[in-house]
CSV table of C-alpha atoms in Angstrom, one decimal:
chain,number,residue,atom,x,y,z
A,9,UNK,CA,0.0,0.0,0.0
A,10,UNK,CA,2.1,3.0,-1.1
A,11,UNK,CA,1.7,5.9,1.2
A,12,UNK,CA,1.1,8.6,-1.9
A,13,UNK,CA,-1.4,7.2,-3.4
A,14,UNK,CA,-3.5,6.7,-0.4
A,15,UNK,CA,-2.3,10.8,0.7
A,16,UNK,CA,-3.4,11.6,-3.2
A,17,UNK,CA,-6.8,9.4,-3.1
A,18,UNK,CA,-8.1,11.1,-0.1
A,19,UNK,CA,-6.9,14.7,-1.2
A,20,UNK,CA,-9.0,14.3,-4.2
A,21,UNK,CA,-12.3,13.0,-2.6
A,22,UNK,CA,-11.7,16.0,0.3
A,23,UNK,CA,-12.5,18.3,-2.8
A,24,UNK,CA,-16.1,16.7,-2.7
A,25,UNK,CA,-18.9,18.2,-0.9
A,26,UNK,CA,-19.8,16.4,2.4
A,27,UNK,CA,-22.9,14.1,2.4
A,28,UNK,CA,-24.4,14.9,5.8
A,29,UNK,CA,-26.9,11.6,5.6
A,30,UNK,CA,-24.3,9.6,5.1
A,31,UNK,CA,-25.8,6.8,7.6
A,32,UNK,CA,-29.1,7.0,7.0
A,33,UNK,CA,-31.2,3.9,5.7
A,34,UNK,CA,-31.1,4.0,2.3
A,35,UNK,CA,-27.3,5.1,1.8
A,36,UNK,CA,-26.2,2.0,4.1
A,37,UNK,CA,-28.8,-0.1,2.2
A,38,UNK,CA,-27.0,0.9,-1.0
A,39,UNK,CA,-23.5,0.6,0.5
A,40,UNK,CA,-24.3,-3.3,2.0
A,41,UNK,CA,-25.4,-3.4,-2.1
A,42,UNK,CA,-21.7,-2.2,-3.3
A,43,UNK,CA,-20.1,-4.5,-0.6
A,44,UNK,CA,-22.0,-7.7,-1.2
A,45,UNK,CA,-20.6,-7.1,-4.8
A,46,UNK,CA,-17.4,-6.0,-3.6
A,47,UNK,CA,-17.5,-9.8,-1.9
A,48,UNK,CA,-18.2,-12.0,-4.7
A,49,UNK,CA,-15.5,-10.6,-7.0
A,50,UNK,CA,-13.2,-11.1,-3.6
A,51,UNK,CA,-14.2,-15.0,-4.2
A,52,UNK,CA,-14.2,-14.7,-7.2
A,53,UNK,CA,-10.3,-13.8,-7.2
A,54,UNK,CA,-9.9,-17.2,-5.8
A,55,UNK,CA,-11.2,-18.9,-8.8
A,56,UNK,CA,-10.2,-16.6,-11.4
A,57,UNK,CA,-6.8,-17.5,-13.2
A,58,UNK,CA,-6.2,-15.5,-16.0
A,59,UNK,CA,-5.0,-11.8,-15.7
A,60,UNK,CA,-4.5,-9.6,-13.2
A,61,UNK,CA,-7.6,-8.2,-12.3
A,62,UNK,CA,-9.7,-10.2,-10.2
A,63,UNK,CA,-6.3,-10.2,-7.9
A,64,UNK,CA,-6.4,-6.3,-6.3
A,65,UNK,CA,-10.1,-8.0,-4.5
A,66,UNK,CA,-7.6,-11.1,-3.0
A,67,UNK,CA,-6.9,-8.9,0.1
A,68,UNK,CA,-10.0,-7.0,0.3
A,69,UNK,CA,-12.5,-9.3,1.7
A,70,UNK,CA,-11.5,-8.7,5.6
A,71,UNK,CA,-11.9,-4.7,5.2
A,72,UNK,CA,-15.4,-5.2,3.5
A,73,UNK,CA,-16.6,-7.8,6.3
A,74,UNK,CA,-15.0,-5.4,8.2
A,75,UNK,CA,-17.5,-2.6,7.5
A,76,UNK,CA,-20.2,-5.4,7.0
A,77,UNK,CA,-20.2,-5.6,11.2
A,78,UNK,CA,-19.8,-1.6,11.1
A,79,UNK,CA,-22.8,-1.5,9.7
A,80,UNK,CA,-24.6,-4.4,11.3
A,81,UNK,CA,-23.4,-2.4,15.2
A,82,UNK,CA,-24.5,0.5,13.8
A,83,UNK,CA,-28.2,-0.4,12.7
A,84,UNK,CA,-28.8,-2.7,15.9
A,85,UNK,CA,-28.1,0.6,18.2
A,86,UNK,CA,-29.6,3.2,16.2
A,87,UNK,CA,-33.0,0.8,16.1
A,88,UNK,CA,-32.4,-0.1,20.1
A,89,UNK,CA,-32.7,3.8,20.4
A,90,UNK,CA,-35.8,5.1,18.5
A,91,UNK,CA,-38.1,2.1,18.7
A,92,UNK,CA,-39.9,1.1,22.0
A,93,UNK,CA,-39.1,-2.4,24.0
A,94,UNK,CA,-36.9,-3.4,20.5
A,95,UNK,CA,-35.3,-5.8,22.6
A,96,UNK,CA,-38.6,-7.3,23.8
A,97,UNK,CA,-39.0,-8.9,19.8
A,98,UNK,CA,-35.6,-9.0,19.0
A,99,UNK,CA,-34.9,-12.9,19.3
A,100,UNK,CA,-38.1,-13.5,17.2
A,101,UNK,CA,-38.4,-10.4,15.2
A,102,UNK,CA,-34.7,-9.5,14.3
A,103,UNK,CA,-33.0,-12.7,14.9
A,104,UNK,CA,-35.4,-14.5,12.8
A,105,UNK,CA,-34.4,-12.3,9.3
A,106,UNK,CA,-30.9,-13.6,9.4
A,107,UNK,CA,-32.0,-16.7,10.6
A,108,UNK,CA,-34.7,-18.0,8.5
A,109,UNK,CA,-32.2,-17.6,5.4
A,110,UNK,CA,-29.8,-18.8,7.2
A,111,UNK,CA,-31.4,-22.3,7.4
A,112,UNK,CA,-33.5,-22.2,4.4
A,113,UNK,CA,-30.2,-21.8,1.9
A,114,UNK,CA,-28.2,-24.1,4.4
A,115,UNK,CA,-30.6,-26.8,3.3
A,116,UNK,CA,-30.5,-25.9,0.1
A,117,UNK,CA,-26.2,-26.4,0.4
A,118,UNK,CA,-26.8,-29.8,2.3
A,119,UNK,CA,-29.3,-31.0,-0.7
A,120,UNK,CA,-26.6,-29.9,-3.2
A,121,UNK,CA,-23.4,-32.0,-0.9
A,122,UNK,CA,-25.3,-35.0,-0.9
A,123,UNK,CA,-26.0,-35.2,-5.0
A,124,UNK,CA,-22.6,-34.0,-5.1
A,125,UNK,CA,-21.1,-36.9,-3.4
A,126,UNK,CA,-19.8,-35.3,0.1
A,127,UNK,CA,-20.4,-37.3,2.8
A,128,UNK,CA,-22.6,-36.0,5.6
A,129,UNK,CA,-21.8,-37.8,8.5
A,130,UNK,CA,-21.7,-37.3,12.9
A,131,UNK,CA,-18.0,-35.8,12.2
A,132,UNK,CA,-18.7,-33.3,9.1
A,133,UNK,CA,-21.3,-31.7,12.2
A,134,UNK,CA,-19.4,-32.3,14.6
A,135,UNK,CA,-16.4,-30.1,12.7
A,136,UNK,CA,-18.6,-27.6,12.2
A,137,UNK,CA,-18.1,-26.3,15.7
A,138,UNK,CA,-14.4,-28.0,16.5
A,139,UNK,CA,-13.0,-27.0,13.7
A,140,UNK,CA,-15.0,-24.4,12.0
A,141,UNK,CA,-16.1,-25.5,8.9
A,142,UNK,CA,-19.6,-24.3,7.3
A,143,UNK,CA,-22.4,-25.8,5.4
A,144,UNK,CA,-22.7,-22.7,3.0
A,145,UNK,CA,-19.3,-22.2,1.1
A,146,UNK,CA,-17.6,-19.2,2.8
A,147,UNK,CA,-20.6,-18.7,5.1
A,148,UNK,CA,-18.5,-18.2,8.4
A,149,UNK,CA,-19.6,-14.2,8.2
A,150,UNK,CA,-23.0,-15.5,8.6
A,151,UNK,CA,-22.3,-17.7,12.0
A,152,UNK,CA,-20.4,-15.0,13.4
A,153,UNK,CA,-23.0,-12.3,12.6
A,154,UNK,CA,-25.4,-14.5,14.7
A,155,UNK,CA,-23.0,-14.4,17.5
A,156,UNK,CA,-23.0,-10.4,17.4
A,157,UNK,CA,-26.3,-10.3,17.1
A,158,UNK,CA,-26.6,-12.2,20.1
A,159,UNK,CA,-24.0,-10.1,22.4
A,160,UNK,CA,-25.5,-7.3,21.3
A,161,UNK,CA,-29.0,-8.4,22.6
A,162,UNK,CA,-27.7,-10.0,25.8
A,163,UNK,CA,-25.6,-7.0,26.6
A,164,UNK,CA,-28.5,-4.3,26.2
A,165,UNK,CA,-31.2,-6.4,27.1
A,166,UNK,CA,-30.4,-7.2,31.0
A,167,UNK,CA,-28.2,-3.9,31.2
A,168,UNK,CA,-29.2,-0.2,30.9
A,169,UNK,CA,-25.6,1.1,31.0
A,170,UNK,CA,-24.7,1.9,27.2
A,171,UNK,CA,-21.4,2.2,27.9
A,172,UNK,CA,-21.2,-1.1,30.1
A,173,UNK,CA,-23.2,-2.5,27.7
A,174,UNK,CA,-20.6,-1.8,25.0
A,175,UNK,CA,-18.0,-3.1,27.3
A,176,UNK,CA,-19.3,-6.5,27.3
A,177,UNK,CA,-19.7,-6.9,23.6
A,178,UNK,CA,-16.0,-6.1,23.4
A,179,UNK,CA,-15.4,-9.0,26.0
A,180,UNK,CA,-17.4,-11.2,24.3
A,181,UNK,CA,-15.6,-10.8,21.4
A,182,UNK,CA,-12.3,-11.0,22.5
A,183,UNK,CA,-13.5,-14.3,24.8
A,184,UNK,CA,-14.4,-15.7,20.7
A,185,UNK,CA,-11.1,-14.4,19.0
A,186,UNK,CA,-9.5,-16.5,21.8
A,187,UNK,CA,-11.7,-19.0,21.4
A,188,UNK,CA,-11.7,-19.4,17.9
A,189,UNK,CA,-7.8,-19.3,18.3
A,190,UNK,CA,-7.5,-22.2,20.5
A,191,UNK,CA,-9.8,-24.3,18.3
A,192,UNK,CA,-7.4,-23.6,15.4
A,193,UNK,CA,-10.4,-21.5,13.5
A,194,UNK,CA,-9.0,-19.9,10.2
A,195,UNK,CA,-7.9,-16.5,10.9
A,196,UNK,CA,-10.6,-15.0,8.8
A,197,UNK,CA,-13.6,-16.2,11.5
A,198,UNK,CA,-12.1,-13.4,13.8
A,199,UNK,CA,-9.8,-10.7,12.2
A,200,UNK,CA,-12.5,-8.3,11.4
A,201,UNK,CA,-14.6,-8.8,14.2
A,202,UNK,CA,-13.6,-5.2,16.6
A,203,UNK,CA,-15.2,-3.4,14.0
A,204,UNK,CA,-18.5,-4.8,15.5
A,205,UNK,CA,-17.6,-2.7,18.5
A,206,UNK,CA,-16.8,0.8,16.6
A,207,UNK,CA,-20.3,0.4,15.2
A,208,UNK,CA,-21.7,0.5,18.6
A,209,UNK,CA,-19.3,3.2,19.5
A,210,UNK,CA,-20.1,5.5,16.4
A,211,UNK,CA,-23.9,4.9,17.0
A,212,UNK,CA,-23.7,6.0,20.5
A,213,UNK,CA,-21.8,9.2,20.1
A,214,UNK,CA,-22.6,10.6,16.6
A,215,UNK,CA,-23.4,14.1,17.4
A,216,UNK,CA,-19.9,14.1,18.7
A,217,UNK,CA,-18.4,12.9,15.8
A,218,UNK,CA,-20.0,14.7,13.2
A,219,UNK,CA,-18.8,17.7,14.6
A,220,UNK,CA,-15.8,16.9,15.4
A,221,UNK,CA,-15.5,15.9,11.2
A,222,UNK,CA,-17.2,19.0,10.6
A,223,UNK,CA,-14.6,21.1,12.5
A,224,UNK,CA,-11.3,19.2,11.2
A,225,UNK,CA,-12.4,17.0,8.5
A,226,UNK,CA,-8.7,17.5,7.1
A,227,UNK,CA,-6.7,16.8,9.7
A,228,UNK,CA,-8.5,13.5,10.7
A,229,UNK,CA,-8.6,12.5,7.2
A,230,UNK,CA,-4.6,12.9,6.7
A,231,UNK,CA,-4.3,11.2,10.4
A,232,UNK,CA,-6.5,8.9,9.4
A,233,UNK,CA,-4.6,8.1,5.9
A,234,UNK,CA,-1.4,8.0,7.7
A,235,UNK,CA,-2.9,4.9,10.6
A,236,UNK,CA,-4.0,3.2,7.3
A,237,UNK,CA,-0.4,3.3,6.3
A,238,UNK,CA,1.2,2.2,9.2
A,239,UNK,CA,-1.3,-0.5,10.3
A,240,UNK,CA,-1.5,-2.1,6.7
A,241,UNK,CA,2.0,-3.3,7.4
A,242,UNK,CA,1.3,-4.9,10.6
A,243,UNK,CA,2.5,-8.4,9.4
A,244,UNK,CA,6.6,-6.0,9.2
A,245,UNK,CA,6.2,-4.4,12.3
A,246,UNK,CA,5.2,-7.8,14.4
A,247,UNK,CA,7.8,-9.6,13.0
A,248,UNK,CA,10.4,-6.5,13.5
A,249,UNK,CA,9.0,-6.7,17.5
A,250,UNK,CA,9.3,-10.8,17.4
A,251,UNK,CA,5.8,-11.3,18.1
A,252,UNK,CA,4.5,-13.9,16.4
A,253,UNK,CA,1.6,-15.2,18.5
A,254,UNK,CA,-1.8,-15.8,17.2
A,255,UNK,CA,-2.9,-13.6,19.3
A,256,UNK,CA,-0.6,-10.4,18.4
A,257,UNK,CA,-1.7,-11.4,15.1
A,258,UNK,CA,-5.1,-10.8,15.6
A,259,UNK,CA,-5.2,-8.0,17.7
A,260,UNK,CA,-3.0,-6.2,15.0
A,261,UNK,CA,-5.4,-7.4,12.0
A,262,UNK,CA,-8.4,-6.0,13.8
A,263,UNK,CA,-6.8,-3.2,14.5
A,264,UNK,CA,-5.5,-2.9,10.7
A,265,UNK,CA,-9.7,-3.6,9.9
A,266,UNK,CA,-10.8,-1.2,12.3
A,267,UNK,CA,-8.5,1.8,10.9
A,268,UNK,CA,-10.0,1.0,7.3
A,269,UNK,CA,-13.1,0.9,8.4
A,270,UNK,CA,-12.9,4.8,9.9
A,271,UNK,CA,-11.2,5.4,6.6
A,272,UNK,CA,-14.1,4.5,4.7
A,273,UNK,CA,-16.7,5.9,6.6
A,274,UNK,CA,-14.9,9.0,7.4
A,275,UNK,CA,-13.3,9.6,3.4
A,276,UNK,CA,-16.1,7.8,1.5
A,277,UNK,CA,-19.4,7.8,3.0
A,278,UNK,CA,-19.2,11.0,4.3
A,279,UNK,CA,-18.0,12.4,0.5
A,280,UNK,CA,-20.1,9.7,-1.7
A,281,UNK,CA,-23.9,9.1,-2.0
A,282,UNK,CA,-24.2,4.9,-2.2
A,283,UNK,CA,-28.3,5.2,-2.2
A,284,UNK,CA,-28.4,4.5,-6.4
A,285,UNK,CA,-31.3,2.6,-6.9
A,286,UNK,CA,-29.5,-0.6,-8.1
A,287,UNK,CA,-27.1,-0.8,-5.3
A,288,UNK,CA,-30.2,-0.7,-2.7
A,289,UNK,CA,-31.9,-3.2,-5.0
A,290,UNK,CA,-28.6,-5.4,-4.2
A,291,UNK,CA,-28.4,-3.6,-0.6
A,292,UNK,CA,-32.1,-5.7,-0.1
A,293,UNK,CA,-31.2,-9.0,-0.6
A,294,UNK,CA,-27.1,-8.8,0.0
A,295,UNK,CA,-27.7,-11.2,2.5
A,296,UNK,CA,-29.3,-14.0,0.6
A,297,UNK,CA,-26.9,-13.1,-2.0
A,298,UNK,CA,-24.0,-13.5,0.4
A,299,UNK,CA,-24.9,-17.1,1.1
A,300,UNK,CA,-25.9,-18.2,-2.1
A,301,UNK,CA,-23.0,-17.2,-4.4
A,302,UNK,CA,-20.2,-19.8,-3.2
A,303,UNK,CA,-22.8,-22.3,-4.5
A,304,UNK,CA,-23.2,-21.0,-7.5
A,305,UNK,CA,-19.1,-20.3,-7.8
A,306,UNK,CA,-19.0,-24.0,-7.0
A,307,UNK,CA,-21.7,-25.7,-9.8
A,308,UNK,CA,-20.4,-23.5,-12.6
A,309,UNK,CA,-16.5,-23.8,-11.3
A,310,UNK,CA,-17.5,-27.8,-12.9
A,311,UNK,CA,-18.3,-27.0,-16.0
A,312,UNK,CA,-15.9,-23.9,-17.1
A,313,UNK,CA,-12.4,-24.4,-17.7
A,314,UNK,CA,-10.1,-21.2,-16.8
A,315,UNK,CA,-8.9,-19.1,-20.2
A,316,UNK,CA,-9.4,-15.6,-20.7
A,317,UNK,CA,-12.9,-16.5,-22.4
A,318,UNK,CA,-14.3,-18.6,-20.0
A,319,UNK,CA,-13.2,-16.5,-17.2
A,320,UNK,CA,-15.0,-13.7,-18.4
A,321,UNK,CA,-18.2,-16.2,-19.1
A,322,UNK,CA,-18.1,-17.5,-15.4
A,323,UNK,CA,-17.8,-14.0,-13.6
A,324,UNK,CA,-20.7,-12.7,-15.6
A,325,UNK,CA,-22.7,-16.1,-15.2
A,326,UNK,CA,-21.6,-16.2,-11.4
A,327,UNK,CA,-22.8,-12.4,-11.2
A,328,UNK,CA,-26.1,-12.9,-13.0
A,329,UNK,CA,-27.2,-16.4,-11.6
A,330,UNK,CA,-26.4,-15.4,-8.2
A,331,UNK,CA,-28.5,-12.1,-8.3
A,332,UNK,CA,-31.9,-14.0,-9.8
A,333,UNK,CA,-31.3,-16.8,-7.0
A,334,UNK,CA,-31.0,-14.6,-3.9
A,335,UNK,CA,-34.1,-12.1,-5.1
A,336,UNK,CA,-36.3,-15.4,-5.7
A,337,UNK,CA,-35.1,-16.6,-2.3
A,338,UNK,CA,-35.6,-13.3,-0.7
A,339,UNK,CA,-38.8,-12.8,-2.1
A,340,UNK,CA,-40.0,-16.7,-1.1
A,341,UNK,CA,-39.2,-16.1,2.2
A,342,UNK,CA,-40.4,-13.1,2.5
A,343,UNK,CA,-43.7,-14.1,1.7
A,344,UNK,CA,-43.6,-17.0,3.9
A,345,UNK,CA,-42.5,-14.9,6.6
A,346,UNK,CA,-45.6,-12.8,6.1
A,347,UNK,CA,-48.0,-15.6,6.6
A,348,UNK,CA,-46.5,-16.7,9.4
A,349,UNK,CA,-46.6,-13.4,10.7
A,350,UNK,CA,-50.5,-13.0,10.1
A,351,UNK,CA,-51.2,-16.3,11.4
């Protein structure tokens, strides 16, 4: 990451007017859009051969899950505020959105193991848990998201201190990251995961913020530029200190994450409107098309052969079939969801 280009990237954008709603609904439901696409070309750099391209989205993936649980903080504290006894329906209201489509497409994945061959036995379950593997391809965002969700509702549920409340999502997090180490989890299940916390911490002191940006908008956007630098190359500067732990690791990847993160927020969203009408189309059902794209990356990974042709046919097909499949499933759950509701 060169040091003048990031200086010269966020120079440029500081020439834009300021986008003063840049959290509201629709903007974040257009940016979850922009990342859930930003995610599927990261996957598919790990499947694409042939150029150069598809390889600048290899490292990217952790920064956009990394704003994925900004986001996700965010939303959960904002709602907690304005809408009476939230908490009261949060397990079966809230909960239930991630979870309903979390089970529907994992059955869908376990259908599509089975024709395929893979063997579904007591261990594959069992590893599930020990050794954290997932039933949807890449799906681990979708079991740690569950877990947030849950601190988050624990922590503000049975405590009316924001701050304490805060304070325990943190420990919970860091009790998974160690936990997640210790079971040899892949260091993608928990590298991202602080930025769960700055969410929380944005949410609750906004105001604050907003004017502190409005005040000094430069300077924190060159300090901010500068962290960005320095923490990108926290791989150099653990090795330079000879710590080599899993655990320095981690706390210096989320850290890394959690600088971007305030990079993005503070340099894009506030400079860059994300609520275009297609992006909050995408924004609507980035969930479904989360889950549902590693499938489809695997089925047509079968039939297409890498060359510069086909690589070009299976991002396009990848990108296509993956949209129509997560609307339909969207739309088929939302309607069930609706009837269950009214029942």
């Amino acid at each position: 990451m060169d040091i003048v280009i990031l200086l010269l990237i966020s120079l440029l954008i500081y020439l834009l007017p300021q986008n003063k709603e840049y959290l509201n609904v629709k903007t974040t439901s257009g940016l979850r859009g922009f990342l859930a696409l930003g995610i599927i070309f990261h996957h598919l750099s790990q499947w694409v051969t042939t150029g150069t391209e598809f390889s600048n989205f290899s490292y990217m993936g952790t920064y956009i899950v990394s704003i994925f649980f900004f986001l996700s903080a965010y939303g959960l504290y904002i709602q907690n505020e304005n809408k009476n006894n939230y908490l009261d329906s949060f397990l079966i209201r809230r909960l239930s959105k991630i979870l309903f489509p979390f089970f529907a497409i994992s059955s869908i994945y376990l259908i599509y193991r089975v024709l395929d061959g893979q063997l579904l036995d007591l261990t594959f379950f069992v590893n599930l848990f020990v050794k954290g593997r997932t039933i949807i391809y890449n799906g681990w965002f979708v079991n740690v998201i569950i877990f947030l969700y849950l601190c988050f509702y624990l922590s503000f549920k049975f405590f009316n201190n924001k701050v304490l409340s805060i304070v325990l999502n943190t420990i919970f997090i860091f009790c998974f990251i160690c936990l997640a180490i210790k079971l040899g989890y892949g260091f993608w299940w928990y590298n991202s995961t602080l930025a769960f916390i700055i969410g929380l911490i944005w949410a609750k002191n906004q105001e604050k913020i907003d004017k502190i940006l409005e005040k000094h908008y430069f300077v924190v956007l060159i300090l901010i530029t500068v962290l960005l630098f320095v923490s990108h190359q926290y791989n150099n500067l653990l090795n330079y200190l000879n710590l080599k732990d899993s655990y320095s690791y981690a706390i210096a990847a989320n850290v890394d994450n959690l600088i971007f993160t305030v990079y993005f927020i503070v340099l894009f969203m506030k400079k860059l409107n994300f609520s275009n009408k297609y992006l909050v189309f995408v924004g609507k059902i980035s969930f479904e098309l989360y889950m549902i794209h590693g499938l489809v990356m695997s089925i047509l990974g079968k039939i297409f052969v890498s060359s510069s042709l086909n690589d070009v046919l299976f991002t396009i097909l990848v990108l296509m079939i993956s949209l129509a499949f997560a609307w339909l499933i969207h739309k088929a759950i939302s309607k069930i969801s609706l009837k269950l509701s009214s029942v």
